[in-house]
Amino acid sequence: MTVPNILMIVTSSSRMGDTDKPTGLWAEELAAPYYALVDAGATVTIASTAGGPAPIDPGSIKAVGENDAIVERMLADVDLQDRIAHTQALAGVQVAGFDAVFFPGGHGTMWDLPTDANVKATVEAAYGAGKFIASVCHGAAGLVSAVRADGKPMVEGKRVNSFTDAEEREVGLAEVVPFLLESRLRALGGVFEGAGNWQVFGIRDGQLITGQNPQSSERVAQILLEALGIQA
């Protein structure tokens, strides 16, 4: 059996727009799927919109010894820390060599993924080649600019999920983010399905696999492994 090759695309945004509020990648949303995938035998390449160090939202990491086990594992993993510090620039990555694309979330994604030309091109190429595209939470921001060969939004008519508008309001950032992700997916014709705030939820519709929040990170990875025919 060939080893599945996964392209993980993370944000390069370290600030929420023009504010001084720090943001970036949400640690659990990288750690949980990364380890679910590599522990199952997959190879994971980490790229970002700008390349170089990927910012991690300081709100997603506590002092060593105080985090969930999966984040503690990430913090102690010298190889993964090096990958995060030296992400590949997405502009130089060819999606043809990968079996799937995976977007971890974090609020930073809302500022660079929707408008990045390389994200759009990568997602469209992956979709056109029949590859799987997965996202967790705000990672679905990487899907909103992509269109199918017929010019329609990639998510149109697809069952999709993301961080919900209700969750955004609960964390007090509904007026800070450039748009509400659930609302945008609905406006693009996506058939949005979700669960209550902070509940584990993931859904697959064909090539698209989307999950709701940090709690859903591992679930999305498990759905992707199932789709790839890999036993976790």
C-alpha positions as semicolon CSV with decimal commas, in nm:
position;residue;x (nm);y (nm);z (nm)
1;M;0,000;0,000;0,000
2;T;0,134;0,343;-0,088
3;V;0,187;0,591;0,193
4;P;-0,069;0,875;0,173
5;N;0,088;1,216;0,132
6;I;-0,100;1,503;0,296
7;L;-0,044;1,875;0,236
8;M;-0,131;2,073;0,547
9;I;-0,180;2,446;0,479
10;V;-0,166;2,687;0,773
11;T;-0,206;3,060;0,816
12;S;0,077;3,314;0,816
13;S;-0,138;3,584;0,981
14;S;-0,020;3,676;1,330
15;R;-0,257;3,971;1,387
16;M;-0,631;4,014;1,350
17;G;-0,639;4,254;1,058
18;D;-0,503;4,599;1,147
19;T;-0,555;4,547;1,520
20;D;-0,283;4,459;1,771
21;K;-0,474;4,147;1,876
22;P;-0,250;3,841;1,825
23;T;-0,378;3,540;1,635
24;G;-0,243;3,263;1,415
25;L;-0,278;2,888;1,397
26;W;-0,474;2,716;1,678
27;A;-0,233;2,464;1,828
28;E;-0,478;2,178;1,883
29;E;-0,607;2,207;1,527
30;L;-0,262;2,128;1,395
31;A;-0,149;1,884;1,664
32;A;-0,454;1,655;1,675
33;P;-0,486;1,592;1,299
34;Y;-0,109;1,589;1,244
35;Y;-0,057;1,307;1,490
36;A;-0,371;1,120;1,385
37;L;-0,237;1,120;1,029
38;V;0,129;1,042;1,094
39;D;0,048;0,778;1,355
40;A;-0,161;0,606;1,087
41;G;0,137;0,607;0,851
42;A;0,072;0,918;0,643
43;T;0,338;1,170;0,544
44;V;0,250;1,531;0,622
45;T;0,404;1,839;0,463
46;I;0,332;2,175;0,627
47;A;0,304;2,483;0,407
48;S;0,178;2,834;0,471
49;T;0,076;3,134;0,266
50;A;0,405;3,319;0,328
51;G;0,639;3,035;0,419
52;G;0,875;3,044;0,714
53;P;0,755;3,041;1,076
54;A;0,384;2,980;1,124
55;P;0,242;3,195;1,405
56;I;0,060;3,004;1,677
57;D;-0,225;3,181;1,857
58;P;-0,095;3,243;2,210
59;G;-0,444;3,173;2,339
60;S;-0,410;2,811;2,226
61;I;-0,099;2,728;2,429
62;K;-0,051;2,728;2,805
63;A;0,266;2,672;3,004
64;V;0,434;2,336;2,949
65;G;0,255;2,076;3,158
66;E;-0,080;2,257;3,153
67;N;-0,198;2,171;2,801
68;D;-0,400;1,879;2,668
69;A;-0,181;1,577;2,600
70;I;-0,183;1,627;2,223
71;V;-0,052;1,985;2,254
72;E;0,209;1,874;2,508
73;R;0,324;1,618;2,252
74;M;0,354;1,891;1,989
75;L;0,553;2,118;2,220
76;A;0,797;1,838;2,299
77;D;0,834;1,725;1,936
78;V;1,156;1,876;1,804
79;D;1,085;1,765;1,447
80;L;0,735;1,913;1,439
81;Q;0,856;2,236;1,601
82;D;1,113;2,264;1,323
83;R;0,844;2,208;1,061
84;I;0,629;2,481;1,213
85;A;0,927;2,718;1,223
86;H;1,020;2,645;0,861
87;T;0,695;2,593;0,670
88;Q;0,718;2,574;0,294
89;A;0,578;2,867;0,099
90;L;0,264;2,744;-0,071
91;A;0,364;2,919;-0,394
92;G;0,642;2,663;-0,438
93;V;0,433;2,353;-0,364
94;Q;0,282;2,138;-0,639
95;V;-0,041;1,974;-0,521
96;A;-0,006;1,697;-0,780
97;G;0,221;1,505;-0,543
98;F;-0,035;1,489;-0,264
99;D;-0,340;1,276;-0,193
100;A;-0,522;1,534;0,017
101;V;-0,512;1,893;0,139
102;F;-0,581;1,973;0,505
103;F;-0,654;2,318;0,651
104;P;-0,614;2,354;1,029
105;G;-0,787;2,658;1,171
106;G;-0,715;2,946;1,402
107;H;-0,852;3,296;1,352
108;G;-0,546;3,393;1,148
109;T;-0,687;3,198;0,855
110;M;-0,966;3,451;0,816
111;W;-0,721;3,718;0,704
112;D;-0,501;3,537;0,454
113;L;-0,660;3,216;0,325
114;P;-0,969;3,370;0,156
115;T;-0,768;3,615;-0,056
116;D;-0,449;3,420;-0,122
117;A;-0,413;3,332;-0,490
118;N;-0,202;3,025;-0,415
119;V;-0,463;2,887;-0,174
120;K;-0,730;2,931;-0,439
121;A;-0,515;2,768;-0,709
122;T;-0,413;2,479;-0,483
123;V;-0,769;2,400;-0,374
124;E;-0,904;2,422;-0,727
125;A;-0,627;2,198;-0,862
126;A;-0,681;1,945;-0,583
127;Y;-1,055;1,942;-0,635
128;G;-1,021;1,911;-1,012
129;A;-0,787;1,614;-0,966
130;G;-1,032;1,434;-0,740
131;K;-0,824;1,474;-0,424
132;F;-0,972;1,511;-0,076
133;I;-0,986;1,854;0,084
134;A;-1,035;1,873;0,460
135;S;-1,065;2,162;0,703
136;V;-1,117;2,220;1,072
137;C;-1,293;2,521;1,223
138;H;-1,172;2,846;1,058
139;G;-0,965;2,637;0,816
140;A;-1,273;2,638;0,594
141;A;-1,172;2,994;0,508
142;G;-0,941;2,819;0,262
143;L;-1,244;2,696;0,067
144;V;-1,440;3,015;0,011
145;S;-1,259;3,150;-0,296
146;A;-1,233;2,821;-0,485
147;V;-1,455;2,753;-0,785
148;R;-1,526;2,440;-0,984
149;A;-1,459;2,394;-1,354
150;D;-1,809;2,532;-1,425
151;G;-1,720;2,855;-1,245
152;K;-1,955;2,796;-0,953
153;P;-1,834;2,804;-0,591
154;M;-1,671;2,476;-0,494
155;V;-1,894;2,446;-0,187
156;E;-2,219;2,508;-0,374
157;G;-2,462;2,225;-0,313
158;K;-2,216;2,050;-0,079
159;R;-2,280;1,962;0,284
160;V;-2,024;2,167;0,472
161;N;-1,934;2,282;0,820
162;S;-1,703;2,529;0,997
163;F;-1,677;2,733;1,314
164;T;-2,035;2,849;1,351
165;D;-2,168;3,203;1,373
166;A;-2,297;3,119;1,722
167;E;-1,951;3,009;1,833
168;E;-1,798;3,325;1,683
169;R;-2,041;3,537;1,881
170;E;-1,970;3,341;2,199
171;V;-1,596;3,412;2,175
172;G;-1,670;3,780;2,114
173;L;-1,510;3,808;1,771
174;A;-1,813;3,833;1,543
175;E;-1,744;4,205;1,493
176;V;-1,368;4,153;1,453
177;V;-1,340;3,888;1,181
178;P;-1,372;4,015;0,823
179;F;-1,681;3,797;0,773
180;L;-1,872;3,521;0,949
181;L;-1,757;3,190;0,805
182;E;-2,081;2,996;0,841
183;S;-2,271;3,283;0,679
184;R;-2,022;3,300;0,393
185;L;-2,044;2,926;0,325
186;R;-2,422;2,952;0,319
187;A;-2,407;3,254;0,085
188;L;-2,189;3,053;-0,152
189;G;-2,456;2,784;-0,170
190;G;-2,310;2,544;0,081
191;V;-2,556;2,320;0,265
192;F;-2,438;2,404;0,615
193;E;-2,479;2,141;0,886
194;G;-2,349;2,181;1,237
195;A;-2,387;2,093;1,602
196;G;-2,420;2,290;1,924
197;N;-2,138;2,514;2,039
198;W;-1,816;2,323;2,113
199;Q;-1,963;1,986;2,020
200;V;-1,759;1,740;1,812
201;F;-1,887;1,750;1,454
202;G;-1,739;1,652;1,119
203;I;-1,898;1,581;0,786
204;R;-1,794;1,441;0,451
205;D;-1,957;1,515;0,118
206;G;-1,759;1,355;-0,160
207;Q;-1,413;1,511;-0,167
208;L;-1,491;1,769;0,102
209;I;-1,443;1,693;0,472
210;T;-1,516;1,973;0,718
211;G;-1,524;2,002;1,096
212;Q;-1,662;2,259;1,333
213;N;-1,422;2,357;1,609
214;P;-1,101;2,256;1,791
215;Q;-1,289;1,970;1,954
216;S;-1,352;1,827;1,604
217;S;-0,989;1,825;1,487
218;E;-0,919;1,456;1,540
219;R;-1,261;1,358;1,405
220;V;-1,189;1,531;1,074
221;A;-0,856;1,351;1,049
222;Q;-1,028;1,018;1,115
223;I;-1,284;1,085;0,841
224;L;-0,999;1,169;0,603
225;L;-0,815;0,848;0,690
226;E;-1,134;0,650;0,628
227;A;-1,178;0,826;0,293
228;L;-0,819;0,735;0,202
229;G;-0,882;0,374;0,303
230;I;-0,637;0,388;0,593
231;Q;-0,705;0,209;0,919
232;A;-0,611;0,437;1,209
